[in-house]
JSON list of C-alpha atoms and ligand atoms in Angstrom, two decimals:
[
{"chain": "X", "resi": 1465, "resn": "MET", "atom": "CA", "xyz": [0.00, 0.00, 0.00]},
{"chain": "X", "resi": 1466, "resn": "LYS", "atom": "CA", "xyz": [2.81, 2.36, 0.95]},
{"chain": "X", "resi": 1467, "resn": "SER", "atom": "CA", "xyz": [4.61, 2.11, -2.39]},
{"chain": "X", "resi": 1468, "resn": "GLU", "atom": "CA", "xyz": [1.27, 2.36, -4.21]},
{"chain": "X", "resi": 1469, "resn": "TYR", "atom": "CA", "xyz": [0.41, 5.81, -2.81]},
{"chain": "X", "resi": 1470, "resn": "ASN", "atom": "CA", "xyz": [3.13, 7.77, -1.08]},
{"chain": "X", "resi": 1471, "resn": "LYS", "atom": "CA", "xyz": [4.83, 9.32, -4.12]},
{"chain": "X", "resi": 1472, "resn": "ASP", "atom": "CA", "xyz": [1.45, 10.82, -5.21]},
{"chain": "X", "resi": 1473, "resn": "ILE", "atom": "CA", "xyz": [0.58, 12.42, -1.87]},
{"chain": "X", "resi": 1474, "resn": "TYR", "atom": "CA", "xyz": [0.71, 16.19, -1.81]},
{"chain": "X", "resi": 1475, "resn": "ILE", "atom": "CA", "xyz": [0.86, 18.28, 1.39]},
{"chain": "X", "resi": 1476, "resn": "ARG", "atom": "CA", "xyz": [-0.39, 21.88, 1.34]},
{"chain": "X", "resi": 1477, "resn": "HIS", "atom": "CA", "xyz": [-1.83, 24.54, 3.66]},
{"chain": "X", "resi": 1478, "resn": "PHE", "atom": "CA", "xyz": [-5.56, 24.16, 4.24]},
{"chain": "X", "resi": 1479, "resn": "LYS", "atom": "CA", "xyz": [-8.10, 26.64, 2.90]},
{"chain": "X", "resi": 1480, "resn": "GLU", "atom": "CA", "xyz": [-11.75, 27.39, 3.61]},
{"chain": "X", "resi": 1481, "resn": "ALA", "atom": "CA", "xyz": [-13.00, 25.06, 0.86]},
{"chain": "X", "resi": 1482, "resn": "ASP", "atom": "CA", "xyz": [-11.29, 22.12, 2.65]},
{"chain": "X", "resi": 1483, "resn": "ILE", "atom": "CA", "xyz": [-13.39, 22.48, 5.81]},
{"chain": "X", "resi": 1484, "resn": "PRO", "atom": "CA", "xyz": [-16.16, 19.98, 4.82]},
{"chain": "X", "resi": 1485, "resn": "ALA", "atom": "CA", "xyz": [-13.53, 17.36, 3.92]},
{"chain": "X", "resi": 1486, "resn": "LEU", "atom": "CA", "xyz": [-11.68, 17.95, 7.19]},
{"chain": "X", "resi": 1487, "resn": "LEU", "atom": "CA", "xyz": [-14.90, 17.60, 9.16]},
{"chain": "X", "resi": 1488, "resn": "ASN", "atom": "CA", "xyz": [-15.61, 14.30, 7.36]},
{"chain": "X", "resi": 1489, "resn": "LEU", "atom": "CA", "xyz": [-12.23, 13.04, 8.51]},
{"chain": "X", "resi": 1490, "resn": "ILE", "atom": "CA", "xyz": [-12.84, 14.23, 12.07]},
{"chain": "X", "resi": 1491, "resn": "ALA", "atom": "CA", "xyz": [-16.21, 12.44, 12.06]},
{"chain": "X", "resi": 1492, "resn": "GLN", "atom": "CA", "xyz": [-14.19, 9.20, 11.82]},
{"chain": "X", "resi": 1493, "resn": "ILE", "atom": "CA", "xyz": [-12.88, 9.76, 15.37]},
{"chain": "X", "resi": 1494, "resn": "ALA", "atom": "CA", "xyz": [-15.10, 7.89, 17.82]},
{"chain": "X", "resi": 1495, "resn": "SER", "atom": "CA", "xyz": [-16.18, 10.27, 20.58]},
{"chain": "X", "resi": 1496, "resn": "SER", "atom": "CA", "xyz": [-19.14, 10.96, 22.85]},
{"chain": "X", "resi": 1497, "resn": "GLU", "atom": "CA", "xyz": [-18.74, 14.67, 21.98]},
{"chain": "X", "resi": 1498, "resn": "ASP", "atom": "CA", "xyz": [-19.52, 16.25, 18.60]},
{"chain": "X", "resi": 1499, "resn": "LEU", "atom": "CA", "xyz": [-15.91, 16.86, 17.61]},
{"chain": "X", "resi": 1500, "resn": "THR", "atom": "CA", "xyz": [-16.90, 18.25, 14.22]},
{"chain": "X", "resi": 1501, "resn": "LYS", "atom": "CA", "xyz": [-18.65, 21.19, 15.89]},
{"chain": "X", "resi": 1502, "resn": "ILE", "atom": "CA", "xyz": [-15.58, 22.04, 18.01]},
{"chain": "X", "resi": 1503, "resn": "ALA", "atom": "CA", "xyz": [-13.27, 21.64, 15.01]},
{"chain": "X", "resi": 1504, "resn": "HIS", "atom": "CA", "xyz": [-15.46, 23.74, 12.72]},
{"chain": "X", "resi": 1505, "resn": "ILE", "atom": "CA", "xyz": [-15.38, 26.67, 15.16]},
{"chain": "X", "resi": 1506, "resn": "GLN", "atom": "CA", "xyz": [-11.61, 26.34, 15.61]},
{"chain": "X", "resi": 1507, "resn": "PHE", "atom": "CA", "xyz": [-10.84, 26.13, 11.87]},
{"chain": "X", "resi": 1508, "resn": "SER", "atom": "CA", "xyz": [-13.12, 29.09, 11.05]},
{"chain": "X", "resi": 1509, "resn": "ASN", "atom": "CA", "xyz": [-11.49, 31.18, 13.80]},
{"chain": "X", "resi": 1510, "resn": "GLU", "atom": "CA", "xyz": [-8.01, 30.34, 12.48]},
{"chain": "X", "resi": 1511, "resn": "LEU", "atom": "CA", "xyz": [-8.93, 31.45, 8.96]},
{"chain": "X", "resi": 1512, "resn": "ALA", "atom": "CA", "xyz": [-10.51, 34.65, 10.29]},
{"chain": "X", "resi": 1513, "resn": "SER", "atom": "CA", "xyz": [-7.49, 35.62, 12.45]},
{"chain": "X", "resi": 1514, "resn": "PRO", "atom": "CA", "xyz": [-4.61, 37.11, 10.44]},
{"chain": "X", "resi": 1515, "resn": "ASP", "atom": "CA", "xyz": [-2.36, 37.07, 13.55]},
{"chain": "X", "resi": 1516, "resn": "HIS", "atom": "CA", "xyz": [-3.09, 33.40, 14.33]},
{"chain": "X", "resi": 1517, "resn": "GLU", "atom": "CA", "xyz": [0.17, 31.66, 15.28]},
{"chain": "X", "resi": 1518, "resn": "GLY", "atom": "CA", "xyz": [0.17, 28.20, 13.78]},
{"chain": "X", "resi": 1519, "resn": "SER", "atom": "CA", "xyz": [-0.81, 26.45, 10.61]},
{"chain": "X", "resi": 1520, "resn": "ARG", "atom": "CA", "xyz": [-2.93, 23.62, 9.30]},
{"chain": "X", "resi": 1521, "resn": "PHE", "atom": "CA", "xyz": [-2.09, 21.26, 6.49]},
{"chain": "X", "resi": 1522, "resn": "VAL", "atom": "CA", "xyz": [-3.97, 18.78, 4.35]},
{"chain": "X", "resi": 1523, "resn": "ALA", "atom": "CA", "xyz": [-2.67, 15.70, 2.55]},
{"chain": "X", "resi": 1524, "resn": "THR", "atom": "CA", "xyz": [-4.26, 15.08, -0.84]},
{"chain": "X", "resi": 1525, "resn": "LEU", "atom": "CA", "xyz": [-4.19, 12.14, -3.20]},
{"chain": "X", "resi": 1526, "resn": "ASP", "atom": "CA", "xyz": [-5.59, 12.74, -6.69]},
{"chain": "X", "resi": 1527, "resn": "GLY", "atom": "CA", "xyz": [-7.21, 15.93, -5.35]},
{"chain": "X", "resi": 1528, "resn": "LEU", "atom": "CA", "xyz": [-8.96, 14.06, -2.52]},
{"chain": "X", "resi": 1529, "resn": "VAL", "atom": "CA", "xyz": [-8.24, 15.17, 1.07]},
{"chain": "X", "resi": 1530, "resn": "VAL", "atom": "CA", "xyz": [-7.00, 12.02, 2.85]},
{"chain": "X", "resi": 1531, "resn": "GLY", "atom": "CA", "xyz": [-5.38, 13.49, 5.97]},
{"chain": "X", "resi": 1532, "resn": "THR", "atom": "CA", "xyz": [-4.94, 16.61, 8.02]},
{"chain": "X", "resi": 1533, "resn": "MET", "atom": "CA", "xyz": [-3.04, 18.06, 10.91]},
{"chain": "X", "resi": 1534, "resn": "GLY", "atom": "CA", "xyz": [-2.43, 21.47, 12.45]},
{"chain": "X", "resi": 1535, "resn": "CYS", "atom": "CA", "xyz": [-0.39, 23.25, 15.07]},
{"chain": "X", "resi": 1536, "resn": "ALA", "atom": "CA", "xyz": [-1.13, 26.25, 17.25]},
{"chain": "X", "resi": 1537, "resn": "ARG", "atom": "CA", "xyz": [-0.10, 27.97, 20.48]},
{"chain": "X", "resi": 1538, "resn": "GLY", "atom": "CA", "xyz": [-2.12, 25.38, 22.36]},
{"chain": "X", "resi": 1539, "resn": "PRO", "atom": "CA", "xyz": [-3.32, 25.17, 25.96]},
{"chain": "X", "resi": 1540, "resn": "ILE", "atom": "CA", "xyz": [-0.04, 26.35, 27.60]},
{"chain": "X", "resi": 1541, "resn": "PRO", "atom": "CA", "xyz": [1.27, 29.00, 25.18]},
{"chain": "X", "resi": 1542, "resn": "SER", "atom": "CA", "xyz": [5.01, 29.59, 25.03]},
{"chain": "X", "resi": 1543, "resn": "SER", "atom": "CA", "xyz": [7.34, 31.27, 22.53]},
{"chain": "X", "resi": 1544, "resn": "GLN", "atom": "CA", "xyz": [9.32, 27.98, 22.56]},
{"chain": "X", "resi": 1545, "resn": "ALA", "atom": "CA", "xyz": [6.57, 25.55, 21.63]},
{"chain": "X", "resi": 1546, "resn": "LEU", "atom": "CA", "xyz": [3.70, 24.74, 19.33]},
{"chain": "X", "resi": 1547, "resn": "TRP", "atom": "CA", "xyz": [1.01, 22.16, 20.00]},
{"chain": "X", "resi": 1548, "resn": "ALA", "atom": "CA", "xyz": [-0.03, 19.69, 17.32]},
{"chain": "X", "resi": 1549, "resn": "ASP", "atom": "CA", "xyz": [-3.74, 19.05, 16.90]},
{"chain": "X", "resi": 1550, "resn": "TRP", "atom": "CA", "xyz": [-6.38, 17.28, 14.81]},
{"chain": "X", "resi": 1551, "resn": "LEU", "atom": "CA", "xyz": [-4.06, 14.68, 13.28]},
{"chain": "X", "resi": 1552, "resn": "ILE", "atom": "CA", "xyz": [-6.18, 12.24, 11.33]},
{"chain": "X", "resi": 1553, "resn": "VAL", "atom": "CA", "xyz": [-5.65, 10.10, 8.26]},
{"chain": "X", "resi": 1554, "resn": "ASP", "atom": "CA", "xyz": [-8.60, 8.55, 6.40]},
{"chain": "X", "resi": 1555, "resn": "SER", "atom": "CA", "xyz": [-8.98, 4.95, 7.57]},
{"chain": "X", "resi": 1556, "resn": "ASP", "atom": "CA", "xyz": [-8.68, 3.73, 3.93]},
{"chain": "X", "resi": 1557, "resn": "TYR", "atom": "CA", "xyz": [-5.24, 5.35, 3.57]},
{"chain": "X", "resi": 1558, "resn": "GLN", "atom": "CA", "xyz": [-3.51, 4.62, 6.87]},
{"chain": "X", "resi": 1559, "resn": "ARG", "atom": "CA", "xyz": [-0.01, 3.07, 6.99]},
{"chain": "X", "resi": 1560, "resn": "CYS", "atom": "CA", "xyz": [0.93, 4.81, 3.73]},
{"chain": "X", "resi": 1561, "resn": "GLY", "atom": "CA", "xyz": [3.21, 7.35, 5.44]},
{"chain": "X", "resi": 1562, "resn": "ILE", "atom": "CA", "xyz": [0.67, 10.20, 5.26]},
{"chain": "X", "resi": 1563, "resn": "ALA", "atom": "CA", "xyz": [0.86, 11.18, 8.96]},
{"chain": "X", "resi": 1564, "resn": "SER", "atom": "CA", "xyz": [4.67, 11.11, 8.68]},
{"chain": "X", "resi": 1565, "resn": "LEU", "atom": "CA", "xyz": [4.52, 13.52, 5.72]},
{"chain": "X", "resi": 1566, "resn": "LEU", "atom": "CA", "xyz": [2.16, 15.85, 7.61]},
{"chain": "X", "resi": 1567, "resn": "TYR", "atom": "CA", "xyz": [4.47, 15.82, 10.64]},
{"chain": "X", "resi": 1568, "resn": "SER", "atom": "CA", "xyz": [7.47, 16.67, 8.47]},
{"chain": "X", "resi": 1569, "resn": "GLU", "atom": "CA", "xyz": [5.68, 19.85, 7.35]},
{"chain": "X", "resi": 1570, "resn": "ILE", "atom": "CA", "xyz": [4.57, 20.74, 10.87]},
{"chain": "X", "resi": 1571, "resn": "GLU", "atom": "CA", "xyz": [8.08, 20.19, 12.29]},
{"chain": "X", "resi": 1572, "resn": "LYS", "atom": "CA", "xyz": [9.63, 22.25, 9.51]},
{"chain": "X", "resi": 1573, "resn": "TYR", "atom": "CA", "xyz": [7.08, 25.01, 10.16]},
{"chain": "X", "resi": 1574, "resn": "ALA", "atom": "CA", "xyz": [7.80, 24.98, 13.93]},
{"chain": "X", "resi": 1575, "resn": "PHE", "atom": "CA", "xyz": [11.59, 24.76, 13.54]},
{"chain": "X", "resi": 1576, "resn": "GLU", "atom": "CA", "xyz": [11.69, 27.65, 11.08]},
{"chain": "X", "resi": 1577, "resn": "ARG", "atom": "CA", "xyz": [9.89, 29.79, 13.67]},
{"chain": "X", "resi": 1578, "resn": "GLY", "atom": "CA", "xyz": [12.50, 29.02, 16.32]},
{"chain": "X", "resi": 1579, "resn": "LYS", "atom": "CA", "xyz": [10.39, 26.58, 18.33]},
{"chain": "X", "resi": 1580, "resn": "ARG", "atom": "CA", "xyz": [12.17, 24.03, 20.50]},
{"chain": "X", "resi": 1581, "resn": "TYR", "atom": "CA", "xyz": [9.25, 21.76, 21.21]},
{"chain": "X", "resi": 1582, "resn": "LEU", "atom": "CA", "xyz": [6.27, 20.24, 19.51]},
{"chain": "X", "resi": 1583, "resn": "CYS", "atom": "CA", "xyz": [3.73, 19.00, 22.04]},
{"chain": "X", "resi": 1584, "resn": "LEU", "atom": "CA", "xyz": [0.37, 17.29, 22.04]},
{"chain": "X", "resi": 1585, "resn": "ASP", "atom": "CA", "xyz": [-2.26, 15.76, 24.27]},
{"chain": "X", "resi": 1586, "resn": "ILE", "atom": "CA", "xyz": [-2.24, 12.22, 22.93]},
{"chain": "X", "resi": 1587, "resn": "GLY", "atom": "CA", "xyz": [-5.42, 11.20, 24.76]},
{"chain": "X", "resi": 1588, "resn": "ASN", "atom": "CA", "xyz": [-6.00, 7.65, 25.92]},
{"chain": "X", "resi": 1589, "resn": "ILE", "atom": "CA", "xyz": [-2.87, 5.65, 25.12]},
{"chain": "X", "resi": 1590, "resn": "ASP", "atom": "CA", "xyz": [-4.61, 2.36, 25.94]},
{"chain": "X", "resi": 1591, "resn": "LYS", "atom": "CA", "xyz": [-7.37, 2.96, 23.39]},
{"chain": "X", "resi": 1592, "resn": "GLU", "atom": "CA", "xyz": [-5.44, 5.02, 20.83]},
{"chain": "X", "resi": 1593, "resn": "ARG", "atom": "CA", "xyz": [-2.61, 2.56, 20.26]},
{"chain": "X", "resi": 1594, "resn": "ALA", "atom": "CA", "xyz": [-1.96, 3.60, 16.64]},
{"chain": "X", "resi": 1595, "resn": "ALA", "atom": "CA", "xyz": [-1.58, 7.26, 17.62]},
{"chain": "X", "resi": 1596, "resn": "TYR", "atom": "CA", "xyz": [0.63, 6.40, 20.59]},
{"chain": "X", "resi": 1597, "resn": "LEU", "atom": "CA", "xyz": [2.90, 4.06, 18.61]},
{"chain": "X", "resi": 1598, "resn": "PHE", "atom": "CA", "xyz": [3.04, 6.50, 15.72]},
{"chain": "X", "resi": 1599, "resn": "HIS", "atom": "CA", "xyz": [4.28, 9.29, 18.01]},
{"chain": "X", "resi": 1600, "resn": "LEU", "atom": "CA", "xyz": [6.75, 7.05, 19.87]},
{"chain": "X", "resi": 1601, "resn": "ASN", "atom": "CA", "xyz": [8.20, 5.97, 16.53]},
{"chain": "X", "resi": 1602, "resn": "ASN", "atom": "CA", "xyz": [8.44, 9.61, 15.47]},
{"chain": "X", "resi": 1603, "resn": "GLY", "atom": "CA", "xyz": [10.60, 10.76, 18.38]},
{"chain": "X", "resi": 1604, "resn": "PHE", "atom": "CA", "xyz": [7.92, 11.83, 20.88]},
{"chain": "X", "resi": 1605, "resn": "GLN", "atom": "CA", "xyz": [8.01, 10.89, 24.57]},
{"chain": "X", "resi": 1606, "resn": "ILE", "atom": "CA", "xyz": [5.35, 11.02, 27.24]},
{"chain": "X", "resi": 1607, "resn": "ILE", "atom": "CA", "xyz": [6.45, 13.87, 29.46]},
{"chain": "X", "resi": 1608, "resn": "GLY", "atom": "CA", "xyz": [3.41, 14.10, 31.73]},
{"chain": "X", "resi": 1609, "resn": "GLN", "atom": "CA", "xyz": [0.41, 12.11, 32.78]},
{"chain": "X", "resi": 1610, "resn": "LEU", "atom": "CA", "xyz": [-2.52, 13.00, 35.02]},
{"chain": "X", "resi": 1611, "resn": "PRO", "atom": "CA", "xyz": [-4.67, 9.91, 35.68]},
{"chain": "X", "resi": 1612, "resn": "ASP", "atom": "CA", "xyz": [-8.46, 10.32, 35.34]},
{"chain": "X", "resi": 1613, "resn": "TYR", "atom": "CA", "xyz": [-7.99, 13.95, 34.25]},
{"chain": "X", "resi": 1614, "resn": "TRP", "atom": "CA", "xyz": [-10.87, 13.98, 31.73]},
{"chain": "X", "resi": 1615, "resn": "CYS", "atom": "CA", "xyz": [-13.04, 11.43, 33.56]},
{"chain": "X", "resi": 1616, "resn": "ASP", "atom": "CA", "xyz": [-12.58, 7.95, 35.06]},
{"chain": "X", "resi": 1617, "resn": "TYR", "atom": "CA", "xyz": [-9.95, 6.04, 33.04]},
{"chain": "X", "resi": 1618, "resn": "GLU", "atom": "CA", "xyz": [-9.44, 8.99, 30.67]},
{"chain": "X", "resi": 1619, "resn": "HIS", "atom": "CA", "xyz": [-5.95, 10.20, 31.47]},
{"chain": "X", "resi": 1620, "resn": "LEU", "atom": "CA", "xyz": [-4.26, 13.33, 30.24]},
{"chain": "X", "resi": 1621, "resn": "ASN", "atom": "CA", "xyz": [-1.09, 12.23, 28.44]},
{"chain": "X", "resi": 1622, "resn": "ILE", "atom": "CA", "xyz": [1.19, 14.95, 27.15]},
{"chain": "X", "resi": 1623, "resn": "MET", "atom": "CA", "xyz": [3.79, 13.96, 24.58]},
{"chain": "X", "resi": 1624, "resn": "ALA", "atom": "CA", "xyz": [6.60, 16.21, 23.35]},
{"chain": "X", "resi": 1625, "resn": "LYS", "atom": "CA", "xyz": [9.43, 16.16, 20.84]},
{"chain": "X", "resi": 1626, "resn": "PHE", "atom": "CA", "xyz": [12.58, 18.25, 21.05]},
{"chain": "X", "resi": 1627, "resn": "LEU", "atom": "CA", "xyz": [13.14, 19.76, 17.60]},
{"chain": "X", "resi": 1628, "resn": "THR", "atom": "CA", "xyz": [16.79, 19.48, 16.70]},
{"chain": "X", "resi": 1629, "resn": "SER", "atom": "CA", "xyz": [16.81, 20.00, 12.96]},
{"chain": "X", "resi": 1630, "resn": "ARG", "atom": "CA", "xyz": [14.63, 20.53, 9.94]},
{"chain": "X", "resi": 1631, "resn": "LYS", "atom": "CA", "xyz": [13.15, 17.31, 8.65]},
{"chain": "H", "resi": 2020, "resn": "LIG", "atom": "C1", "xyz": [-2.31, 7.73, 14.09]},
{"chain": "H", "resi": 2020, "resn": "LIG", "atom": "C2", "xyz": [-2.51, 7.99, 12.60]},
{"chain": "H", "resi": 2020, "resn": "LIG", "atom": "C3", "xyz": [-2.64, 9.48, 12.36]},
{"chain": "H", "resi": 2020, "resn": "LIG", "atom": "C4", "xyz": [-1.28, 7.44, 11.84]},
{"chain": "H", "resi": 2020, "resn": "LIG", "atom": "O1", "xyz": [-1.42, 7.82, 10.47]},
{"chain": "H", "resi": 2020, "resn": "LIG", "atom": "P1", "xyz": [-0.70, 6.99, 9.29]},
{"chain": "H", "resi": 2020, "resn": "LIG", "atom": "O2", "xyz": [-0.72, 7.85, 8.07]},
{"chain": "H", "resi": 2020, "resn": "LIG", "atom": "O3", "xyz": [-1.32, 5.66, 9.18]},
{"chain": "H", "resi": 2020, "resn": "LIG", "atom": "O4", "xyz": [0.79, 6.85, 9.85]},
{"chain": "H", "resi": 2020, "resn": "LIG", "atom": "P2", "xyz": [2.12, 6.51, 9.01]},
{"chain": "H", "resi": 2020, "resn": "LIG", "atom": "O5", "xyz": [1.74, 5.64, 7.85]},
{"chain": "H", "resi": 2020, "resn": "LIG", "atom": "O6", "xyz": [2.86, 7.77, 8.72]},
{"chain": "H", "resi": 2020, "resn": "LIG", "atom": "O7", "xyz": [2.89, 5.62, 10.10]},
{"chain": "H", "resi": 2020, "resn": "LIG", "atom": "C5", "xyz": [4.27, 5.82, 10.42]},
{"chain": "H", "resi": 2020, "resn": "LIG", "atom": "C6", "xyz": [4.67, 4.83, 11.48]},
{"chain": "H", "resi": 2020, "resn": "LIG", "atom": "O8", "xyz": [3.88, 5.00, 12.69]},
{"chain": "H", "resi": 2020, "resn": "LIG", "atom": "C7", "xyz": [3.63, 3.71, 13.29]},
{"chain": "H", "resi": 2020, "resn": "LIG", "atom": "N1", "xyz": [2.20, 3.36, 13.19]},
{"chain": "H", "resi": 2020, "resn": "LIG", "atom": "C8", "xyz": [1.24, 4.02, 12.52]},
{"chain": "H", "resi": 2020, "resn": "LIG", "atom": "N2", "xyz": [0.04, 3.39, 12.67]},
{"chain": "H", "resi": 2020, "resn": "LIG", "atom": "C9", "xyz": [0.28, 2.31, 13.45]},
{"chain": "H", "resi": 2020, "resn": "LIG", "atom": "C10", "xyz": [-0.56, 1.27, 13.95]},
{"chain": "H", "resi": 2020, "resn": "LIG", "atom": "N3", "xyz": [-1.87, 1.19, 13.65]},
{"chain": "H", "resi": 2020, "resn": "LIG", "atom": "N4", "xyz": [0.02, 0.32, 14.74]},
{"chain": "H", "resi": 2020, "resn": "LIG", "atom": "C11", "xyz": [1.33, 0.37, 15.02]},
{"chain": "H", "resi": 2020, "resn": "LIG", "atom": "N5", "xyz": [2.19, 1.33, 14.57]},
{"chain": "H", "resi": 2020, "resn": "LIG", "atom": "C12", "xyz": [1.65, 2.29, 13.80]},
{"chain": "H", "resi": 2020, "resn": "LIG", "atom": "C13", "xyz": [4.46, 2.72, 12.47]},
{"chain": "H", "resi": 2020, "resn": "LIG", "atom": "O9", "xyz": [5.77, 2.71, 13.02]},
{"chain": "H", "resi": 2020, "resn": "LIG", "atom": "C14", "xyz": [4.46, 3.38, 11.08]},
{"chain": "H", "resi": 2020, "resn": "LIG", "atom": "O10", "xyz": [5.51, 2.95, 10.26]},
{"chain": "H", "resi": 2020, "resn": "LIG", "atom": "P3", "xyz": [5.32, 1.60, 9.35]},
{"chain": "H", "resi": 2020, "resn": "LIG", "atom": "O11", "xyz": [3.99, 1.69, 8.66]},
{"chain": "H", "resi": 2020, "resn": "LIG", "atom": "O12", "xyz": [6.50, 1.65, 8.42]},
{"chain": "H", "resi": 2020, "resn": "LIG", "atom": "O13", "xyz": [5.37, 0.46, 10.34]},
{"chain": "H", "resi": 2020, "resn": "LIG", "atom": "C15", "xyz": [-3.77, 7.24, 12.06]},
{"chain": "H", "resi": 2020, "resn": "LIG", "atom": "O14", "xyz": [-3.74, 5.90, 12.52]},
{"chain": "H", "resi": 2020, "resn": "LIG", "atom": "C16", "xyz": [-5.09, 7.89, 12.45]},
{"chain": "H", "resi": 2020, "resn": "LIG", "atom": "O15", "xyz": [-5.57, 8.82, 11.80]},
{"chain": "H", "resi": 2020, "resn": "LIG", "atom": "N6", "xyz": [-5.69, 7.38, 13.54]},
{"chain": "H", "resi": 2020, "resn": "LIG", "atom": "C17", "xyz": [-7.01, 7.89, 13.99]},
{"chain": "H", "resi": 2020, "resn": "LIG", "atom": "C18", "xyz": [-6.96, 9.30, 14.55]},
{"chain": "H", "resi": 2020, "resn": "LIG", "atom": "C19", "xyz": [-5.91, 9.48, 15.63]},
{"chain": "H", "resi": 2020, "resn": "LIG", "atom": "O16", "xyz": [-5.73, 8.63, 16.50]},
{"chain": "H", "resi": 2020, "resn": "LIG", "atom": "N7", "xyz": [-5.22, 10.62, 15.56]},
{"chain": "H", "resi": 2020, "resn": "LIG", "atom": "C20", "xyz": [-4.16, 10.98, 16.48]},
{"chain": "H", "resi": 2020, "resn": "LIG", "atom": "C21", "xyz": [-4.66, 11.80, 17.59]},
{"chain": "H", "resi": 2020, "resn": "LIG", "atom": "S1", "xyz": [-3.31, 12.25, 18.65]}
]
């Protein structure tokens, strides 16, 4: 699958017309909350704020949006860090290297702006094994955990990567 697709995948900044496709991807994340509503508000605010610090990318294959990821100042803003968010790859196109390509762009973006760290709240590492293993294999470490932070058995897990060079 990897060799079939990865040379044809194109990464670019997202634009307003991508929002429905991004929300379709986000709808693939199982959650008791309506994540699409939260994401729609966030994406619209980003596009409407010229001084927004951060960026959002989409991965396309034959013009179809198959993955997305963004970064922003996040919940604990610092001049040294950006927080990654809304990483999702269409379930039909996973394990083709798409998330790795998106991360390369995000890391390059953060490094070029003098950031030392890329951080994220990885969520439940027992349920989200793919996300956890993906980040471990991409140089992230768990640097903080608060058990039952969100609710019973839903821990806060913060992962971070020290950015040493452009990817
Ligand atoms: C996590 C996710 C983004 C990975 O996207 P992807 O495009 O499939 O990832 P890549 O193909 O770039 O994977 C790179 C490496 O990460 C690891 N990895 C990715 N998915 C994995 C899985 N399901 N199991 C084990 N390792 C995995 C592997 O080391 C993989 O390399 P390999 O395929 O050569 O073995 C994708 O599974 C996804 O969208 N999951 C649902 C949403 C989600 O959990 N988002 C993250 C929120 S923090």
